[in-house]
Tab-separated table of N, CA, C and O in Angstrom:
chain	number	residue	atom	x	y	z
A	1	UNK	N	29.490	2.468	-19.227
A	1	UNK	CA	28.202	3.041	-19.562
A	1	UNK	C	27.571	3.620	-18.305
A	1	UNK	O	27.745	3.039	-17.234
A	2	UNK	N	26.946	4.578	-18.366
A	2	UNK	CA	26.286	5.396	-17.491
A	2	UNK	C	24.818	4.773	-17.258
A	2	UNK	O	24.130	4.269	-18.146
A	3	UNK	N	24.531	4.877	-16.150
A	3	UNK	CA	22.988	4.152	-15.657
A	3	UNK	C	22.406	5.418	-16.435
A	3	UNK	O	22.938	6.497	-16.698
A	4	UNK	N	20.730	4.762	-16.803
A	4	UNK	CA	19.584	5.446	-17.321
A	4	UNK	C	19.457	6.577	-16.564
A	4	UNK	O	20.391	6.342	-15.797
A	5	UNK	N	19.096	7.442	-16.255
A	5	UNK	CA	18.590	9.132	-15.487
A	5	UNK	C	17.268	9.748	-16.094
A	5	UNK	O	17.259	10.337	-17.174
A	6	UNK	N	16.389	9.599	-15.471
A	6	UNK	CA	15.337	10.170	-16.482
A	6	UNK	C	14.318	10.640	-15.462
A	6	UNK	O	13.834	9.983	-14.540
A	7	UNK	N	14.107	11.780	-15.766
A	7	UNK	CA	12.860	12.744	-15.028
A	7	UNK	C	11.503	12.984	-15.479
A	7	UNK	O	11.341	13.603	-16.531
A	8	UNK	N	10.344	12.500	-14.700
A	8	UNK	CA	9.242	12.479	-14.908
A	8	UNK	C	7.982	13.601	-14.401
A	8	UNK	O	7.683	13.987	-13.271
A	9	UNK	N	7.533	13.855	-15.446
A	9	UNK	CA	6.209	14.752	-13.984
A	9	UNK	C	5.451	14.387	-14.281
A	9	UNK	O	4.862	14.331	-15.360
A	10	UNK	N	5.276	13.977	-13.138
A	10	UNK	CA	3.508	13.172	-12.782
A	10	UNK	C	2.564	14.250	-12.379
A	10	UNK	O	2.712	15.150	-11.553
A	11	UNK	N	1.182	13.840	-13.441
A	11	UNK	CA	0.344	15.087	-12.937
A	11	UNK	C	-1.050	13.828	-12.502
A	11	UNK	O	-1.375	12.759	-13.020
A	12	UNK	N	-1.507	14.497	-11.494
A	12	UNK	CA	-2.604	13.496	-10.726
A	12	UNK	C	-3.820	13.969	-10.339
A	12	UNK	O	-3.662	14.779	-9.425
A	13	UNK	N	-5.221	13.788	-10.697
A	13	UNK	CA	-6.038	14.509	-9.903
A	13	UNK	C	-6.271	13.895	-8.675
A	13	UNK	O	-5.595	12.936	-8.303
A	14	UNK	N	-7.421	14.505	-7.839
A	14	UNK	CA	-7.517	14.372	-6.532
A	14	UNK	C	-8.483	13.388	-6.238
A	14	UNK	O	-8.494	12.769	-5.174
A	15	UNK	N	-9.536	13.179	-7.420
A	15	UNK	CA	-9.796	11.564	-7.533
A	15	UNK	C	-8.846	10.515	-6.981
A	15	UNK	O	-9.335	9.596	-6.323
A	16	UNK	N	-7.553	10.564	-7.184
A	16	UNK	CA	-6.734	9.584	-6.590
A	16	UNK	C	-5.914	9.442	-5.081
A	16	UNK	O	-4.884	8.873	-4.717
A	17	UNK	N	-6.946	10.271	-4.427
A	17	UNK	CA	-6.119	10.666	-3.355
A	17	UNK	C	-6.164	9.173	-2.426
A	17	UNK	O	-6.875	8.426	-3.097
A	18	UNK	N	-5.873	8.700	-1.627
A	18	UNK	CA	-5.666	7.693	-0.568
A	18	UNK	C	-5.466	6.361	-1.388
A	18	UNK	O	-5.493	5.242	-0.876
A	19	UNK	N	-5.228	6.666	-2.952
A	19	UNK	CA	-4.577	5.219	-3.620
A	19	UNK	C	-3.217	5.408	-3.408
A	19	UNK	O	-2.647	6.395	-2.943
A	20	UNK	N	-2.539	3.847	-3.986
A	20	UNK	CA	-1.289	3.880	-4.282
A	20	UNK	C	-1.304	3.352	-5.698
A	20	UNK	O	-2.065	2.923	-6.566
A	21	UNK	N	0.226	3.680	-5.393
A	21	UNK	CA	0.737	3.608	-6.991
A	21	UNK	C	2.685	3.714	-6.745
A	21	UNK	O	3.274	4.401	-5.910
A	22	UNK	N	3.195	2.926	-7.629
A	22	UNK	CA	4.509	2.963	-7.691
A	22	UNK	C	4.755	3.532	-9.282
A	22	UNK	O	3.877	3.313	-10.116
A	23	UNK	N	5.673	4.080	-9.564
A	23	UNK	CA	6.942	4.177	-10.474
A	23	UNK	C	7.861	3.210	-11.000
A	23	UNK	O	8.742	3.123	-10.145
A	24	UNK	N	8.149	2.373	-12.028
A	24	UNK	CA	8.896	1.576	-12.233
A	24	UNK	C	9.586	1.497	-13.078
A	24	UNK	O	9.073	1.426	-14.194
A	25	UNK	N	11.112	1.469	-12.960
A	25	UNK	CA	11.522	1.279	-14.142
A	25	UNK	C	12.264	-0.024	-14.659
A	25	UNK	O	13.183	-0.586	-14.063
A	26	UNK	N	11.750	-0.379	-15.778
A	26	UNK	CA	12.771	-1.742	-16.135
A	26	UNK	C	13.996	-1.788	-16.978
A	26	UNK	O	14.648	-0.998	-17.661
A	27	UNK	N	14.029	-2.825	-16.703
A	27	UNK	CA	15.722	-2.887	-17.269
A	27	UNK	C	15.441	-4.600	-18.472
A	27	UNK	O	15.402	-5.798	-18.191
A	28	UNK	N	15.313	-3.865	-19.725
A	28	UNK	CA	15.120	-5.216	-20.499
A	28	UNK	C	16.019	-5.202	-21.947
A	28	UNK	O	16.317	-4.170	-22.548
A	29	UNK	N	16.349	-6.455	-22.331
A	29	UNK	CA	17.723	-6.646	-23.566
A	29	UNK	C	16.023	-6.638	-24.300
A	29	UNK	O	14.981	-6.751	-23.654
A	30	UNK	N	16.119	-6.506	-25.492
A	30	UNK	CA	15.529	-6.371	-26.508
A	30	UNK	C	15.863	-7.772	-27.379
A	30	UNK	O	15.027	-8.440	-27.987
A	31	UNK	N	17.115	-8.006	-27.294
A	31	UNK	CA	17.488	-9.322	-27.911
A	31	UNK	C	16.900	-10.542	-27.676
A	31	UNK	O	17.156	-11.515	-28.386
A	32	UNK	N	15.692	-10.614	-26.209
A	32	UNK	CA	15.643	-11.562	-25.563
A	32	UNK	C	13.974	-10.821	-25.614
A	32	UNK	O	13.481	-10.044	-24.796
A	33	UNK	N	13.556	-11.207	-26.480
A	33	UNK	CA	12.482	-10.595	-26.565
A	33	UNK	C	11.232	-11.100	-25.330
A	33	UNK	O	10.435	-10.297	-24.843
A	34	UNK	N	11.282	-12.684	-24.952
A	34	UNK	CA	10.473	-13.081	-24.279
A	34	UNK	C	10.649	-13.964	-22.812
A	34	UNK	O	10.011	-14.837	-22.224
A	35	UNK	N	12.348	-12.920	-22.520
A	35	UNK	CA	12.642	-13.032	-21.313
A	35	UNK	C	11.564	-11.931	-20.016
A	35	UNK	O	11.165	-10.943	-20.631
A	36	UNK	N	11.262	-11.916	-19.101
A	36	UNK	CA	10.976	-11.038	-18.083
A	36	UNK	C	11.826	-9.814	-18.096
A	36	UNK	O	13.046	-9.944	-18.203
A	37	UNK	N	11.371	-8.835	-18.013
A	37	UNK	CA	11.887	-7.746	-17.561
A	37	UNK	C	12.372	-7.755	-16.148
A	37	UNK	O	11.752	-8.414	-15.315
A	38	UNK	N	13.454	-7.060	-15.811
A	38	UNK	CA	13.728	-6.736	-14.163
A	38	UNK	C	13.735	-4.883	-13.837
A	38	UNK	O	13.983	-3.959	-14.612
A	39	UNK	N	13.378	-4.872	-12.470
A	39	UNK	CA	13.181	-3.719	-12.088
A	39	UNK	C	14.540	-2.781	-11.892
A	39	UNK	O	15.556	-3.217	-11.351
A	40	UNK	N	14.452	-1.868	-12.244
A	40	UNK	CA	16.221	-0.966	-12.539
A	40	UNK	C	16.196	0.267	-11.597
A	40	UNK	O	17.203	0.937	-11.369
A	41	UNK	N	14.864	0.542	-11.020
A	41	UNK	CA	14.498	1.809	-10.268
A	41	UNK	C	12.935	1.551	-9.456
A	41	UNK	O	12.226	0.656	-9.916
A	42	UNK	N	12.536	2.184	-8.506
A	42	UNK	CA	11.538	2.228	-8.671
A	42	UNK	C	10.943	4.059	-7.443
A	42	UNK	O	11.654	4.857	-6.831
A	43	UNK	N	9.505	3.990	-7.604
A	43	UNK	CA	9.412	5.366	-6.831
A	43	UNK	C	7.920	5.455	-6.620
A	43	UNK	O	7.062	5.555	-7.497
A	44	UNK	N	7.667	5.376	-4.639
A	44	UNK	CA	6.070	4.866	-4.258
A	44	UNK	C	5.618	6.596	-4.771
A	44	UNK	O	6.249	7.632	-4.559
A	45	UNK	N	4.613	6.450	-5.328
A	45	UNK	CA	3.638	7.818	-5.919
A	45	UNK	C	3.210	8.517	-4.997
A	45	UNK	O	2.867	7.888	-3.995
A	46	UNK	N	3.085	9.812	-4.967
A	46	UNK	CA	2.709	10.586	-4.062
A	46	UNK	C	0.998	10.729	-4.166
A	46	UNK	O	0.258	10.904	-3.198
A	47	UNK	N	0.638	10.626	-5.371
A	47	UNK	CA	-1.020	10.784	-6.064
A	47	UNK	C	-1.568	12.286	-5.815
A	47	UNK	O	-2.695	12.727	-5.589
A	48	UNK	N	-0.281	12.888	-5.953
A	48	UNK	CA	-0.370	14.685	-6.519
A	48	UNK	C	0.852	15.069	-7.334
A	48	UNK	O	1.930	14.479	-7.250
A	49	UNK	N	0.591	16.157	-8.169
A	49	UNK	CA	1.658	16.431	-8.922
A	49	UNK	C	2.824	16.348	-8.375
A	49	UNK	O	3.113	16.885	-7.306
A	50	UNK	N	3.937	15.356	-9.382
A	50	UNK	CA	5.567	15.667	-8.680
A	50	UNK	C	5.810	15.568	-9.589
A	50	UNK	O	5.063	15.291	-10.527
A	51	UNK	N	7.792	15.910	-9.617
A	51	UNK	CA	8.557	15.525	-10.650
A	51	UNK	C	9.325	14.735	-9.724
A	51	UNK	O	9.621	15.090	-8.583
A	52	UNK	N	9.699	13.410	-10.392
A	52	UNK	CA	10.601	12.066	-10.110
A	52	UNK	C	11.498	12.113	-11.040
A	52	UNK	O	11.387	12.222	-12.261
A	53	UNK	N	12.680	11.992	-10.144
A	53	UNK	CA	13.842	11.493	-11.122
A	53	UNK	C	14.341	10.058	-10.950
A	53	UNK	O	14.548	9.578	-9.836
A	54	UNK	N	14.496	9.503	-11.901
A	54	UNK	CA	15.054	7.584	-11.724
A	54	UNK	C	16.251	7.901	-11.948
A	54	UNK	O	16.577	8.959	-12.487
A	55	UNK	N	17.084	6.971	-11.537
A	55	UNK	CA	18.148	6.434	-11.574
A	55	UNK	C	17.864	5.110	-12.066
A	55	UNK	O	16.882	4.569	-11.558
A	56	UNK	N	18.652	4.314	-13.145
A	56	UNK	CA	18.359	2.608	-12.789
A	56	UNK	C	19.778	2.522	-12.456
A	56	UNK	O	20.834	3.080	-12.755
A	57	UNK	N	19.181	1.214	-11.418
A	57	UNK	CA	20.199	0.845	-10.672
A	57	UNK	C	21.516	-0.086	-11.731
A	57	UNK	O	21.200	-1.011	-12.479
A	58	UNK	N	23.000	0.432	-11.558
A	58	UNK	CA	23.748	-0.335	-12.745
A	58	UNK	C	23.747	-1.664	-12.263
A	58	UNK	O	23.681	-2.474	-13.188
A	59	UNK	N	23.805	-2.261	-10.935
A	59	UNK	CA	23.596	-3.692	-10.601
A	59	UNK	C	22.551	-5.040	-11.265
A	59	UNK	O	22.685	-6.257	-11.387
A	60	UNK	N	21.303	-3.863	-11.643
A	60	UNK	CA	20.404	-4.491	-12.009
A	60	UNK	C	20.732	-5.482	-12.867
A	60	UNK	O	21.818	-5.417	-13.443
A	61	UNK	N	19.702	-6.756	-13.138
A	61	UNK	CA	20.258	-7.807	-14.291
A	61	UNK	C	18.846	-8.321	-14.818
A	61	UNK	O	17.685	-8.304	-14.410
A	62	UNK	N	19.325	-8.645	-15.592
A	62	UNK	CA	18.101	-9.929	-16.568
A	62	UNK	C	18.605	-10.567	-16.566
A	62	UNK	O	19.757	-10.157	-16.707
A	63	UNK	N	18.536	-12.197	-16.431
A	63	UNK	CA	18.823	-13.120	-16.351
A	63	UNK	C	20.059	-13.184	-16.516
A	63	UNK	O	20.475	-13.759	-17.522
A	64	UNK	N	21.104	-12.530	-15.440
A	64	UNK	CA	21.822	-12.596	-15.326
A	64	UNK	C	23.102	-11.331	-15.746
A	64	UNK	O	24.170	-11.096	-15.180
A	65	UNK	N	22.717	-10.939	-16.484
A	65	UNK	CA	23.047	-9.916	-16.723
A	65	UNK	C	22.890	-8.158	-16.805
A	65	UNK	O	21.840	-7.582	-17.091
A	66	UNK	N	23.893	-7.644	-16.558
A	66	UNK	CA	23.729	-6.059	-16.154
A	66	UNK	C	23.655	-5.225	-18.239
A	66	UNK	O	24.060	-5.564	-19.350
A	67	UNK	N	22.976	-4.211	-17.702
A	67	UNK	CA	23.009	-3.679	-19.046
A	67	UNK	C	24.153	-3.431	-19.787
A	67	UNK	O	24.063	-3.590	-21.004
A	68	UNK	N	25.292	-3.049	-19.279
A	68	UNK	CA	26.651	-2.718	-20.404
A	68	UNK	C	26.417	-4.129	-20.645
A	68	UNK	O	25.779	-3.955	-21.683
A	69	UNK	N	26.435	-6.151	-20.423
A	69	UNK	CA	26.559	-7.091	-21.051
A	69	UNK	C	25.583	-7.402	-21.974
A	69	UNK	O	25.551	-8.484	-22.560
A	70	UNK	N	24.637	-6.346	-22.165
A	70	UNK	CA	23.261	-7.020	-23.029
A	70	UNK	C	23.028	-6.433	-24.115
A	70	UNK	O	23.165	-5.228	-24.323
A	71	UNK	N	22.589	-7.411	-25.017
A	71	UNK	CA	23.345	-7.492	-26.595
A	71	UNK	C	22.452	-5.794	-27.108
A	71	UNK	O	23.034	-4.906	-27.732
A	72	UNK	N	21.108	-5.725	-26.685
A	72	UNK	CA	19.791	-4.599	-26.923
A	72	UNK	C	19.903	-3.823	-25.709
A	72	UNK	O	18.785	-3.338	-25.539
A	73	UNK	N	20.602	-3.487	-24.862
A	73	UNK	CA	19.834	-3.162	-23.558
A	73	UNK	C	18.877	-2.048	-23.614
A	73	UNK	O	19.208	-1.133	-24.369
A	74	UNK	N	17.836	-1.929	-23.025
A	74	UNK	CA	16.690	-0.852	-23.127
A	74	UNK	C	15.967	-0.594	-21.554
A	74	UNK	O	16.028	-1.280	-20.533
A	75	UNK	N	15.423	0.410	-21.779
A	75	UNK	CA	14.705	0.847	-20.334
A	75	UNK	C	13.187	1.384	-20.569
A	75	UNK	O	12.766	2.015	-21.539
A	76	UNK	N	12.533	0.988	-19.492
A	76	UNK	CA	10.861	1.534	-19.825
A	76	UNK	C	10.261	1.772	-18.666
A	76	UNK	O	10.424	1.156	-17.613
A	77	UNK	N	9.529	2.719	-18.887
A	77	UNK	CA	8.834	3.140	-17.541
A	77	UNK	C	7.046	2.659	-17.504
A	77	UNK	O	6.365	2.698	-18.529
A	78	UNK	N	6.608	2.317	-16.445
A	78	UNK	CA	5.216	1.731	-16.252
A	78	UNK	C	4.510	2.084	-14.565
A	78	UNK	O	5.226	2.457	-13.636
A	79	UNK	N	3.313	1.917	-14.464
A	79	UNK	CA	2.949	2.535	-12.818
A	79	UNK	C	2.150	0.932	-12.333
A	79	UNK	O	1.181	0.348	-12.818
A	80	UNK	N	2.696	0.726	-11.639
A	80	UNK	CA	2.058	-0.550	-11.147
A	80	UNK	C	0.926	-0.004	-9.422
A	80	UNK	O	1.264	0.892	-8.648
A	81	UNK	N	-0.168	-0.748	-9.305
A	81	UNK	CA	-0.762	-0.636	-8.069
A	81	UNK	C	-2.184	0.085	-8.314
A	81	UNK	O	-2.777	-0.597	-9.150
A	82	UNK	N	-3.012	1.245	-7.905
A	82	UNK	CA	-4.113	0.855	-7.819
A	82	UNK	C	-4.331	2.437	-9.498
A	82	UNK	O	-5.425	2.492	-10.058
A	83	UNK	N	-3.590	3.073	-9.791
A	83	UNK	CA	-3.444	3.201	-11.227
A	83	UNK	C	-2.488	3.055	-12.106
A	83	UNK	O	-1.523	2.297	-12.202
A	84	UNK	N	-3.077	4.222	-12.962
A	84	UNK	CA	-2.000	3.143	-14.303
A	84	UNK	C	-1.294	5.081	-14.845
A	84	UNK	O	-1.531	6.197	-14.384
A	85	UNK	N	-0.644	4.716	-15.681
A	85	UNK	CA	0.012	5.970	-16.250
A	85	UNK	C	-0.531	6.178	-17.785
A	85	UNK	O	-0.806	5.195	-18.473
A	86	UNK	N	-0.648	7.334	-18.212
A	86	UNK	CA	-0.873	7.752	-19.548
A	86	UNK	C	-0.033	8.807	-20.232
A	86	UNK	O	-0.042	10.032	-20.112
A	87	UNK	N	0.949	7.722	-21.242
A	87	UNK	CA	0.847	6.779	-21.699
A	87	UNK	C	1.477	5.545	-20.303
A	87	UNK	O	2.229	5.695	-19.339
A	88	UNK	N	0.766	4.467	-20.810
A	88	UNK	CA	0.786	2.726	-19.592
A	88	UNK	C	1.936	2.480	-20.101
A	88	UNK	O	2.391	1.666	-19.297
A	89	UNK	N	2.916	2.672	-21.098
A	89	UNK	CA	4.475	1.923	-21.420
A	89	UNK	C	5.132	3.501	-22.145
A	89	UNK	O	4.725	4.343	-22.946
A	90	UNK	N	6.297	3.284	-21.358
A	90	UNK	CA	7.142	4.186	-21.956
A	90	UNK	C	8.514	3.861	-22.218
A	90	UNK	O	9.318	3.662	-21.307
A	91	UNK	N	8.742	3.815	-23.171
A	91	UNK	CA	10.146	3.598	-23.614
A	91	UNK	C	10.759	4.967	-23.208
A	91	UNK	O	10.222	6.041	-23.477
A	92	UNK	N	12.377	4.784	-22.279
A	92	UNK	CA	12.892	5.393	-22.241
A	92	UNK	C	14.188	5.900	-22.714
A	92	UNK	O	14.357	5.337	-23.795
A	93	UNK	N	15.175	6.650	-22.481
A	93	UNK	CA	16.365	6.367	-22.742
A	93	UNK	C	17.151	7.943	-21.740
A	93	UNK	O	16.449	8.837	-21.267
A	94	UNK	N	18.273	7.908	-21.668
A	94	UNK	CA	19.292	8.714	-20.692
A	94	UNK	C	18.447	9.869	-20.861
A	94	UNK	O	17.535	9.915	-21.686
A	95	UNK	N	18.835	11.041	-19.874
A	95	UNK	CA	18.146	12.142	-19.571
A	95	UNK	C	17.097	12.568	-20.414
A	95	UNK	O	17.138	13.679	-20.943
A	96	UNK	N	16.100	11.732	-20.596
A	96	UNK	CA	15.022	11.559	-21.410
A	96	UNK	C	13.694	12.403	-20.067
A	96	UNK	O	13.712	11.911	-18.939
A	97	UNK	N	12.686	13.586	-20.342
A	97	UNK	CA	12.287	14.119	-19.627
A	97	UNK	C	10.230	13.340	-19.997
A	97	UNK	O	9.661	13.323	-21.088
A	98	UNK	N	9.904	13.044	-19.198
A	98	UNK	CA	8.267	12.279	-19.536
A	98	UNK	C	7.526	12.848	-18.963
A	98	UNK	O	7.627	12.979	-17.743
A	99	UNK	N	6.499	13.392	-19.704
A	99	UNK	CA	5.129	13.679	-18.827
A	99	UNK	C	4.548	12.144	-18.606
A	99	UNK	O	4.944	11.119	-19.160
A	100	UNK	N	3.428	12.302	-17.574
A	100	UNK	CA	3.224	11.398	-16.997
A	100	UNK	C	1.591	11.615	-15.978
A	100	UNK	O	1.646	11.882	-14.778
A	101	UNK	N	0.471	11.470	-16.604
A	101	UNK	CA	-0.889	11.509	-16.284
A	101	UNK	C	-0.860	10.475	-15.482
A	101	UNK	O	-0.147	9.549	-15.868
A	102	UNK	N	-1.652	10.281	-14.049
A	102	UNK	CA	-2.163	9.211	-13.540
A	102	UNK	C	-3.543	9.255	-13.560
A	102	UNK	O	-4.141	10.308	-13.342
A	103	UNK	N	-4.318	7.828	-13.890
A	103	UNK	CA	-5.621	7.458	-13.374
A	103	UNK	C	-5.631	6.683	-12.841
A	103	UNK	O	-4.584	6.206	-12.404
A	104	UNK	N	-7.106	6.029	-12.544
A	104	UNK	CA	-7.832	5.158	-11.825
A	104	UNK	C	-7.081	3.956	-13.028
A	104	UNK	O	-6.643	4.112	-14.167
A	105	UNK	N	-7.209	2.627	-12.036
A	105	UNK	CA	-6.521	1.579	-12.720
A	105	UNK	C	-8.191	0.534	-13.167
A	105	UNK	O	-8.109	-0.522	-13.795
């Protein structure tokens, strides 16, 4: 199986200038509904328009396991740090292309 690939453009106003903000992507089985997610990618925000491309990493695991072993495997994107993304959860999947608004958190 091929790692996730998915390209984002982040559009940001200038309200957000001297915050941070990361990019994240997780790596979660669906089967395991109320295990933790683990991080599969991630990407520090510029807090002006870009386009980001993820990779998740194939090493990545959930409790123990890499995505080809997991019964659901799924991927989602979220902005952690001083905003948030709109939409705040994104389900992803392979060369899947996301707009991606930032605000104030």
């Amino acid at each position: 199986t091929s790692p996730v690939k998915i390209t984002v453009n982040v559009t940001a106003g200038a309200e957000l200038a001297g915050k941070v903000g990361r990019l994240v992507m997780y790596l979660h089985d669906k089967a395991l509904a109320d295990a933790p997610a683990s991080v599969a990618a991630e990407h520090q925000l510029s807090m002006s328009p870009e386009t980001v491309c993820l990779e998740a990493n194939p090493d990545a695991e959930q409790i123990g396991k890499k995505a080809a072993e997991m019964v659901m495997p799924s991927h989602y994107i979220s902005v952690t740090g001083d905003v948030i993304g709109d939409p705040a959860y994104t389900p992803v999947v392979h060369n899947q292309v996301v707009d991606l608004k930032l605000k104030l958190r």
